[in-house]
């Protein structure tokens, strides 16, 4: 078995490429211009999603304790385990009992299965709640025993992404995949490309995204030379894909973890995403990589028109790297100030390698007793199970400019899944102010330190300070303070609230508020229970200093039943095709603000959007569907459904069914890839390798269609002199088992008749159509410029 991503560094001295560089404090670097505009990966937070855990009884074809145990046919135990971190199990419907000791609280030690749809739905709901935009679904060699399970996981991930409004794409890992060059193409054309029909499939620059992880790594599990790797990259590009390369850390210099001679391969990718797991384990190490590796990496990408998506990591929990979130935040901060075009978080759910951000056991009370597995409080700092998800959310906001660039982690490691309604909602939240005096910034008022404080500019009343609570809460009380050693003073202030950060309403009128050291220099301001996300304190006077001053601001919520939004109105169909329906509606209203809408079909959410229109794809031709829409507000309250609309999709198109569809081939020479046969351009063409008959090219129609005619073309130019190609036409419903539709025979392509051959046959339902060529009198290879497939 080859080295895993975790142990890959065993043969590479972590950070050794930096040994000759001094430890420099990195300077602020201007953001580099992106090669691509914002899309589903550029400008976004992408998380690596393994989905590779299975348990006996979950129905997964692979069977056993897949990825939980070294011997998957025996339950995980302290002596038979791959587990580095223990998951927080409170939100899973199903748990599977292990051979570990009971948890510290006496409950059985149970684990989840990724094969349960509820598990995947839970994970994608967490992504939705914490700003994870896109999931990179890991796909290892699907031609082995894990293939059927991986196939099913792709379908489950697609369903969850569609339900929770996330994007996903396929990320191939070529580790130990000896027949990768041909099989990765077969897998894409026969299976994975079908998922690009989903509105949830990630697109960048209008192209479906595919990532290939592992080219160029200098280890036995990835022994490929540059030529087959470059062939695969160019093949995916010819299929119309936006291709990301998961490459070695030292890809640019071709040393240490990178094989030499791969520069052409690396520069063929649309986006570069260098590996970083275990490369740095300290804050200084992250800073060194920023200066000596990441900065020149980005410059190289910019010079070649390549987008840069560095890997960011929370740190190995088992090795004590995390420093209760400071390590992760430093990595996020460094890569955002660098100007990275997007970020790849490794990983979302890798509990068996210790670098997961998904919800994790908080204390030994929810960890198997005596098993030596570290919980999130391993360094003495209590952290909530969702802490690293919350850090990811704040990092995403910083990437998108919604949070000011800051080296200071704004995310508090509070217990209980974030500040509960009874706790201080303002702790560690983003702040802003009308002004500040020197280093006395707005963030000082929410840092938990009463000795630090915010101070506005002198002699410039009125002044204001505000906090973003992150979501709407039923606020009913503020506790204000100045540093405890200060003399008494009275500040004249009022309190405003807002749900959107732009329109504010006064909830506490202006009044003189006394801060007296005899009572701890604190004051409580009670307000009518008001749903607010943004809370502002406006100060117009201070008896002790000519400026506004706040040492601490705490915001608390009462109990309130959220009022649901009004129902969206006038749902109507604005467009339709054989496989999609476009809908529009009038906006709902809500005092707390509308967070978004869910389009539903048969009780299931099929699209999540923030605007008042959506397109639902992946439908069947000539089929009736009924849709409704519900609105969600910022508190999570849900409206009644809109009016229902029923629509019948168009019949299947009667023209060329192959136009623009995914293709595959036995091989091609130079740039004459199989995608040319469906691009509608008669002058481009597919050409196979020379002197290597038989050869074939095929097209995937996306779903079974009843066909009866195939039109084959060569370029119409007279330079393409008459030739006879001996060929047959085959069909398949699954891409694996083929039947002959047109028997092998010599077919004459004559420029005087347009270099065209039309073949008709009895009506047959098929999804994949293949042309198999065994001879060519005009060139020692198969050649086609167009492969048209028409209905019977």
Short mmCIF file of C-alpha atoms in Angstrom, two decimals, residues 65 72 118 125 139 141 297 401 427 546 556 638 667 683:
data_model
loop_
_atom_site.label_atom_id
_atom_site.label_comp_id
_atom_site.label_asym_id
_atom_site.label_seq_id
_atom_site.Cartn_x
_atom_site.Cartn_y
_atom_site.Cartn_z
CA UNK A 65 -15.58 -0.87 9.02
CA UNK A 72 -12.15 -3.62 8.26
CA UNK A 118 -28.48 11.38 6.70
CA UNK A 125 -25.98 21.24 6.29
CA UNK A 139 -12.44 9.68 -5.79
CA UNK A 141 -9.31 4.17 -8.20
CA UNK A 297 4.28 30.14 -6.03
CA UNK A 401 -13.96 40.98 2.10
CA UNK A 427 -17.98 37.78 22.21
CA UNK A 546 -13.90 64.20 24.98
CA UNK A 556 -27.75 39.02 25.42
CA UNK A 638 -39.67 29.00 7.42
CA UNK A 667 -6.56 7.40 -27.68
CA UNK A 683 -12.97 21.46 -39.53
#
